[in-house]
XYZ file of C-alpha atoms in Angstrom:
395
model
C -60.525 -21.096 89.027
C -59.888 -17.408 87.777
C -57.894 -15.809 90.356
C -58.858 -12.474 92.041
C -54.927 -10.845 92.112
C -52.534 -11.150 90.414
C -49.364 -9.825 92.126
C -46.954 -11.423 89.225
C -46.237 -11.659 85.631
C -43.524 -13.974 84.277
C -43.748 -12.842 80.735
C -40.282 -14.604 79.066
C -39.230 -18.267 79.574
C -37.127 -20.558 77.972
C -37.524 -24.059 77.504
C -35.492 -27.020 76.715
C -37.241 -30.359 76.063
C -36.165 -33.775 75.298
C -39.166 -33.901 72.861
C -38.487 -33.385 69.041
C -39.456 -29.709 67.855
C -43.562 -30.008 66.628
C -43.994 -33.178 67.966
C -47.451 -32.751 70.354
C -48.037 -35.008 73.455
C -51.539 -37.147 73.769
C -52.246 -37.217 77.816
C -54.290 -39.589 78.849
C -56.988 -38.061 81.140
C -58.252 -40.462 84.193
C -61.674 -40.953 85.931
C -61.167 -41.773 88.937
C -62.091 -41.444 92.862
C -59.162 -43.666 93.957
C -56.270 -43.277 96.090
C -53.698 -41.183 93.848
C -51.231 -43.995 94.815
C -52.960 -46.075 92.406
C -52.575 -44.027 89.620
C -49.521 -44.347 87.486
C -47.783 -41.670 86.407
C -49.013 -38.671 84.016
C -47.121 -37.580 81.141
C -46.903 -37.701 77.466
C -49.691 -39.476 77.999
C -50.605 -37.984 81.136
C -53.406 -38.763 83.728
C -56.142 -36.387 84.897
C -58.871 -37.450 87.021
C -61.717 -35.591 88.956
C -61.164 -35.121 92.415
C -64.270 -33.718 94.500
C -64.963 -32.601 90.967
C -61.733 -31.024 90.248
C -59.450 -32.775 87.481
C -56.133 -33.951 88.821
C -52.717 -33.845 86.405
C -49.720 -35.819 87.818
C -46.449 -34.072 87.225
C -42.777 -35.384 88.573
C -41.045 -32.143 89.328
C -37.248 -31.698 90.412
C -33.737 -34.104 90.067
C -34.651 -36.379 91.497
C -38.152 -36.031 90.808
C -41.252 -35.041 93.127
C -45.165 -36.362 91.810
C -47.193 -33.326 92.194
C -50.924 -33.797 91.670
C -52.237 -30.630 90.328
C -55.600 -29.041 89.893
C -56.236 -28.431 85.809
C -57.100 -24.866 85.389
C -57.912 -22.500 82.163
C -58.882 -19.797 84.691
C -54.823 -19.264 85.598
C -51.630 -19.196 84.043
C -49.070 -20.065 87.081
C -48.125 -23.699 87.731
C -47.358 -24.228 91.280
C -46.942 -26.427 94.128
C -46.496 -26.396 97.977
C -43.144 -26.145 98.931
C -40.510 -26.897 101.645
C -40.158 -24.587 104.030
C -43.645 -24.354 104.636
C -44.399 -21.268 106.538
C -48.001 -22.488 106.430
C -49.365 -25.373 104.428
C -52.334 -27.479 104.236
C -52.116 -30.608 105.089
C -50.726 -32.494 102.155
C -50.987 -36.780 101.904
C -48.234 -37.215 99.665
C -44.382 -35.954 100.315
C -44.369 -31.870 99.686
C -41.820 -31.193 97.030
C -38.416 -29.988 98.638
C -36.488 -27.470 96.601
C -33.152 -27.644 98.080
C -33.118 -31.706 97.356
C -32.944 -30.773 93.983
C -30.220 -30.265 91.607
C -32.446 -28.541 88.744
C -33.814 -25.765 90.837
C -33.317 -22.177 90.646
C -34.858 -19.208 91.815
C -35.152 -16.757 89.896
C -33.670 -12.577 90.624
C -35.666 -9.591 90.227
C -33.516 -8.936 87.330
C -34.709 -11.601 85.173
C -36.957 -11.289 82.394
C -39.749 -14.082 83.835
C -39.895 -12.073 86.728
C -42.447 -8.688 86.307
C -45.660 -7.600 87.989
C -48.669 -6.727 86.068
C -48.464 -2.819 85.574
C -46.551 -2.327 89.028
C -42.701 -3.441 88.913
C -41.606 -6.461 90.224
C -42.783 -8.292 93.429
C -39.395 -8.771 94.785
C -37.592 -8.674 98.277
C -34.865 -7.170 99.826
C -33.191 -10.450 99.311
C -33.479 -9.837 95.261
C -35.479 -13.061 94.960
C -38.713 -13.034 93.038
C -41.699 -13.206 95.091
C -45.471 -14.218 93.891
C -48.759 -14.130 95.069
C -51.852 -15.506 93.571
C -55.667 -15.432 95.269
C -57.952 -17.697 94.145
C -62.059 -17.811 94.953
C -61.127 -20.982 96.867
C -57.281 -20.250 98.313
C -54.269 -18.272 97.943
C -50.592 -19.079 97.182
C -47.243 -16.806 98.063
C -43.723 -18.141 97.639
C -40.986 -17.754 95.115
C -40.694 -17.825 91.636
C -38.058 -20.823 90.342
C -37.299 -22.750 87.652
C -37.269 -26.277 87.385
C -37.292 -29.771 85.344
C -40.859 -31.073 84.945
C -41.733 -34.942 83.281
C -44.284 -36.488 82.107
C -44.817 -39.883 81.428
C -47.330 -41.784 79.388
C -48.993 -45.539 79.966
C -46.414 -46.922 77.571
C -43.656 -45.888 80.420
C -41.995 -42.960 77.576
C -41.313 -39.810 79.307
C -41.276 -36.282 78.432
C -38.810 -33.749 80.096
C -38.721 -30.211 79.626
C -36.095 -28.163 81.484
C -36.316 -24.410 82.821
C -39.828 -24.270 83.296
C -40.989 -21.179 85.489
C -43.456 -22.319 88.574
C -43.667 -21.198 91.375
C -42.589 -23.123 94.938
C -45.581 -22.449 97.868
C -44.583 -21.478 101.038
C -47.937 -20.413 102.382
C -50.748 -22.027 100.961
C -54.200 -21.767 102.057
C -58.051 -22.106 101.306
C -60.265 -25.313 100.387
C -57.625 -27.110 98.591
C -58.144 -30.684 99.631
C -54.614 -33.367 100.973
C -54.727 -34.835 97.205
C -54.279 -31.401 95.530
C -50.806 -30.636 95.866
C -50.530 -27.717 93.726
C -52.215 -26.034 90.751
C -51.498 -26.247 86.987
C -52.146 -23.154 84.722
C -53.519 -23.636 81.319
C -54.012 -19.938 80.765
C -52.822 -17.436 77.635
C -50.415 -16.065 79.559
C -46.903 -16.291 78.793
C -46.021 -18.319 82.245
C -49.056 -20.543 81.560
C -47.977 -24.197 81.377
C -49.094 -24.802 77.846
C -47.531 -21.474 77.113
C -44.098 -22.606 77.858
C -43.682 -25.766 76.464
C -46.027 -25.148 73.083
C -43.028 -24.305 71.272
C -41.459 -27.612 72.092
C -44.529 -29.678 70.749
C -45.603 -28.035 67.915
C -48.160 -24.897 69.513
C -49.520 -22.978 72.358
C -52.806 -24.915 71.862
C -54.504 -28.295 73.790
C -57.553 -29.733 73.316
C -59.413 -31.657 76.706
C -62.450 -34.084 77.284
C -63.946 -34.009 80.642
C -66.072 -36.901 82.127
C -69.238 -36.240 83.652
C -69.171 -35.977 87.392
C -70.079 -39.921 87.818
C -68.780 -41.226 84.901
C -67.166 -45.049 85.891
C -63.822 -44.568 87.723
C -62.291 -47.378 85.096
C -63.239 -45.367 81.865
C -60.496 -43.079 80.894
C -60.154 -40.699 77.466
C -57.360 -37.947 76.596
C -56.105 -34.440 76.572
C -53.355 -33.334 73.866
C -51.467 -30.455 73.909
C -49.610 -29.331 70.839
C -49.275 -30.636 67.285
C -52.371 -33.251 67.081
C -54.661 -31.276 69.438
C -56.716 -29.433 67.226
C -60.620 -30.337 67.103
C -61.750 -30.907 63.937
C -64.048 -32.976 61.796
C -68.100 -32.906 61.446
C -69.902 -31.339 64.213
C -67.342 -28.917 65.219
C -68.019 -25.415 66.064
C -65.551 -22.720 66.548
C -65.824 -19.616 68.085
C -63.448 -16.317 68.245
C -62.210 -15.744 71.519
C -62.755 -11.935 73.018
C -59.637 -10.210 73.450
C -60.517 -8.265 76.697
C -58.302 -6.681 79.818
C -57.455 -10.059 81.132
C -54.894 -11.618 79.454
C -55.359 -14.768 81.294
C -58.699 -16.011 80.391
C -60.306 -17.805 77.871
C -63.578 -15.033 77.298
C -66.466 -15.119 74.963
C -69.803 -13.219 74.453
C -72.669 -15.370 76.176
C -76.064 -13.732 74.371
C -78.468 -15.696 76.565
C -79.560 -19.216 77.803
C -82.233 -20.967 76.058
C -84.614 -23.980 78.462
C -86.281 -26.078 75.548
C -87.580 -23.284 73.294
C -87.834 -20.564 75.922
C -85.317 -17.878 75.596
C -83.734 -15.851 78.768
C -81.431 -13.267 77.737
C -78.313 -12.483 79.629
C -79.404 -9.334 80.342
C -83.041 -7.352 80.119
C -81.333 -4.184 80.088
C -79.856 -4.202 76.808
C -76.736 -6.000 74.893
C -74.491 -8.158 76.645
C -71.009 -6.975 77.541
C -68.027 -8.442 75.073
C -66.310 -10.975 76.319
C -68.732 -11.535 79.380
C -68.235 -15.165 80.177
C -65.220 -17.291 80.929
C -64.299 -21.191 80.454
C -62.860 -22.108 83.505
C -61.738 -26.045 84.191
C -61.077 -25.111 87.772
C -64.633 -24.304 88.912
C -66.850 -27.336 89.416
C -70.346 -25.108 89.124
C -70.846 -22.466 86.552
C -71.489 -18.948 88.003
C -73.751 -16.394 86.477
C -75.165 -13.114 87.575
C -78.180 -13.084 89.907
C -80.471 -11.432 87.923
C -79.736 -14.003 84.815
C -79.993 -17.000 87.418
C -83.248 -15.896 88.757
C -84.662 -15.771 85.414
C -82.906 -18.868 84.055
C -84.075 -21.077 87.705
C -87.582 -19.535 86.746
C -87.454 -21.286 83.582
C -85.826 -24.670 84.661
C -88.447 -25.021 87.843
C -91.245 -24.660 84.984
C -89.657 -26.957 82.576
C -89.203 -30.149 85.253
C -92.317 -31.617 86.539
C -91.136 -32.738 89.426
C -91.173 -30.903 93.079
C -87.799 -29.378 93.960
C -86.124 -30.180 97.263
C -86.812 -27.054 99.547
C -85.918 -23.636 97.488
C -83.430 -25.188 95.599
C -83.116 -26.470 91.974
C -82.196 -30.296 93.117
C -84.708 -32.729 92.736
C -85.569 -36.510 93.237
C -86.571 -38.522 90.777
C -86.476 -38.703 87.010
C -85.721 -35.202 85.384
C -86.226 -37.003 81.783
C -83.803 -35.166 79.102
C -84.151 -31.429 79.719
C -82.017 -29.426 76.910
C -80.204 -26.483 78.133
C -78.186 -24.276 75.286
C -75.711 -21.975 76.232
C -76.197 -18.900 73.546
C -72.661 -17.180 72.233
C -71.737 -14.860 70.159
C -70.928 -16.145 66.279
C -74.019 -18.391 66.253
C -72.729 -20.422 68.753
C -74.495 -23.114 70.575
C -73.796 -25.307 72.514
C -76.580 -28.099 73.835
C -76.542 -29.689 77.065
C -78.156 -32.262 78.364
C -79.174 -33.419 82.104
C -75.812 -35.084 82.182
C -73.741 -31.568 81.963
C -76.591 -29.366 83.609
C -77.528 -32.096 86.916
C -75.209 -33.452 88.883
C -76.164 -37.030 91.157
C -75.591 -36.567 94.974
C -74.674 -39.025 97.211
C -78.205 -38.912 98.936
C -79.391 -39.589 94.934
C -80.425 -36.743 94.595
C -79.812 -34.387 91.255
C -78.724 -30.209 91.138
C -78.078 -27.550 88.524
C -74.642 -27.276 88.251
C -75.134 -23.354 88.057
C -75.884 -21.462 90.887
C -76.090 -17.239 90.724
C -72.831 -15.378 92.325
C -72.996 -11.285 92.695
C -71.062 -10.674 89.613
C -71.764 -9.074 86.513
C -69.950 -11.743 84.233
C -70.538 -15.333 83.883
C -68.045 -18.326 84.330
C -68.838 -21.549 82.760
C -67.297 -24.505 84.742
C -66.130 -27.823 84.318
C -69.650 -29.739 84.883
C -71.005 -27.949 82.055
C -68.627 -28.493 79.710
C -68.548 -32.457 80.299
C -68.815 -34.589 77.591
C -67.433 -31.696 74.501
C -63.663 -32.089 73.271
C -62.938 -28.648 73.900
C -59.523 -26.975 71.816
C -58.156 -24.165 72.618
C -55.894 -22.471 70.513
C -53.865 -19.323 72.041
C -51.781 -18.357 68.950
C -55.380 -18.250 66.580
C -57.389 -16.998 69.883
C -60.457 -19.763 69.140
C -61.997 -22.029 70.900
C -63.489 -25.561 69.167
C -66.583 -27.311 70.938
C -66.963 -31.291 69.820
C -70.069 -32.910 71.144
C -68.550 -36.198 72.175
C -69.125 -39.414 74.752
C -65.736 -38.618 76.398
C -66.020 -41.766 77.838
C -65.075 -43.538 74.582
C -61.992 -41.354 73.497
C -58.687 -43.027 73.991
């Protein structure tokens, strides 16, 4: 879920944790289309689930402490949730997280280091607190900047406290965020990120993630790890140098083209591809390319599947057999997908490409497509590790 402003930069924090130093958490990661009231609490070994095919962490936040369901998301940095007063919210099912019933919350001054905009001074008031703003494709969030105690707690009932962490409390919230999603998590490069923050507590600014496929059984869970322990290694592992581009925020690299079967379709037919020209982004369900490259690329996937799509679109009915999509980056790397990461099943049965073409001239590759890889990402070495792997079976 890349966001489209970016009215705030929090670039220091400090944070204390009740976890030793280089000792990385393993989060267990949830499948499930359940009520979130029965799902026990995330933490070091945390729970993520999708969620009209968003992924779902559960964080306590505050003294005493708030859960706060939160959207995954490499496309953003800022953790926040919707917060009491609410000038406008959306409607929320669980409690919304009230600040001033905390003992561990602070907002933050202009004069603080975490507070500072992105090239124009600080987004603060004439009250000296520090404001934020953050637009998303899908919604927007303004409020304050604070600080507060977040936990995590694992299956085993151990939990995992880190104090001081920067977030940012929603006042007016707004867009297609659903009564489950209370919030948003960022697991950006940026220095406010949530991985940011507390990777010096747990051994690195680095995680590693395995998302189900869209209807993968709501009883099968597998993991995410962030810190010491995360890294992706092993046969079958390819790594891939991230693009250091404008955006600090992003996880970029250089997408050369798009092969269906054997047949080739180049990003672009007017000559190289820009660097750092697509995006991995866990908080967009579809992937998004350019028109042009979509035109081409449904061209090539109508002629490849022998059955009669629905309308003009690319869903079909029926068996689509095991079409092989690869995803072309820079650095020789590919990365093979099958129907399971390229289709997703409707409720009427149905199956459609999880791509669709947006009028943009860089791609973003979302969380269908990435299904079934343990993905690492690792800020402080700027890579990116890609695992072929039944995610279904990790534990």
């Amino acid at each position: 879920m890349a966001p489209t402003i970016f009215l705030l930069l929090a670039i220091f924090s400090i944070v204390e944790s009740t976890v030793g130093e280089g000792g990385g958490l393993k989060l267990e990661l949830i499948h499930h289309r359940l009520s979130l009231d029965n799902v026990s609490p995330m933490a070091a070994k945390s729970q993520i689930w999708p969620e009209t095919s968003q992924f779902i962490v559960k964080i306590a936040i505050g003294t005493p402490p708030t859960k706060v369901h939160a959207i995954l998301d490499t496309g953003s940095d800022l953790f926040w949730a919707q917060c009491r007063p609410c000038v406008k919210c959306y409607r929320q099912t669980n409690p919304i997280y009230d600040p001033s019933k905390s003992s561990t919350f602070q907002t933050l001054s202009c004069k603080s280091p975490q507070c500072h905009l992105w090239g124009s001074g600080a987004a603060c008031s004439g009250t000296d607190t520090c404001k934020y703003g953050y637009g998303y494709g899908s919604g927007s969030t303004l409020g304050e900047l604070a600080t507060e105690k977040m936990a995590i707690t694992s299956r085993s009932g151990a939990t995992t406290s880190f104090l001081g962490v920067v977030f940012g409390c929603g006042h007016n919230n707004s867009g297609t965020f659903n009564a489950n999603e209370m919030g948003l998590i960022g697991f950006g490069r940026g220095a406010v990120s949530f991985v940011s923050q507390i990777g010096p507590s747990v051994g690195g600014r680095k995680f590693s993630l395995c998302l189900m496929p869209y209807n993968t059984d709501p009883r099968i869970s597998s993991s995410l790890s962030i810190g010491s322990g995360s890294e992706v290694k092993g046969p079958g592992v390819i790594t891939a140098q991230l693009v250091r581009t404008s955006d600090q925020t992003s996880y970029s690299l250089t997408l050369k083209g798009i092969s269906v079967e054997k047949t080739f379709v180049p990003y672009s037919t007017s000559g190289p591809p820009a660097k750092g020209n697509a995006i991995l982004d866990t908080g967009t369900p579809p992937t998004l390319l350019p028109k042009e490259l979509y035109g081409r690329l449904a061209t090539e996937v109508r002629r490849h599947i022998p059955l009669k799509p629905i309308d003009d679109t690319l869903c079909y009915k029926g068996n689509l057999g095991n079409l092989v999509i690869t995803l072309h980056f820079d650095g020789h790397v590919d990365l093979r997908l099958s129907t399971a990461q390229t289709f997703n099943k409707m409720p009427d049965g149905s199956f459609c490409f999880t791509a669709m073409g947006v009028d943009d001239k860089d791609a973003l590759i979302g969380n269908s497509m990435m299904s079934n890889f343990l993905v690492g990402y690792d800020i402080d070495n700027m890579t990116v590790s890609f695992k072929p792997t039944d995610c279904t079976k990790i534990g």
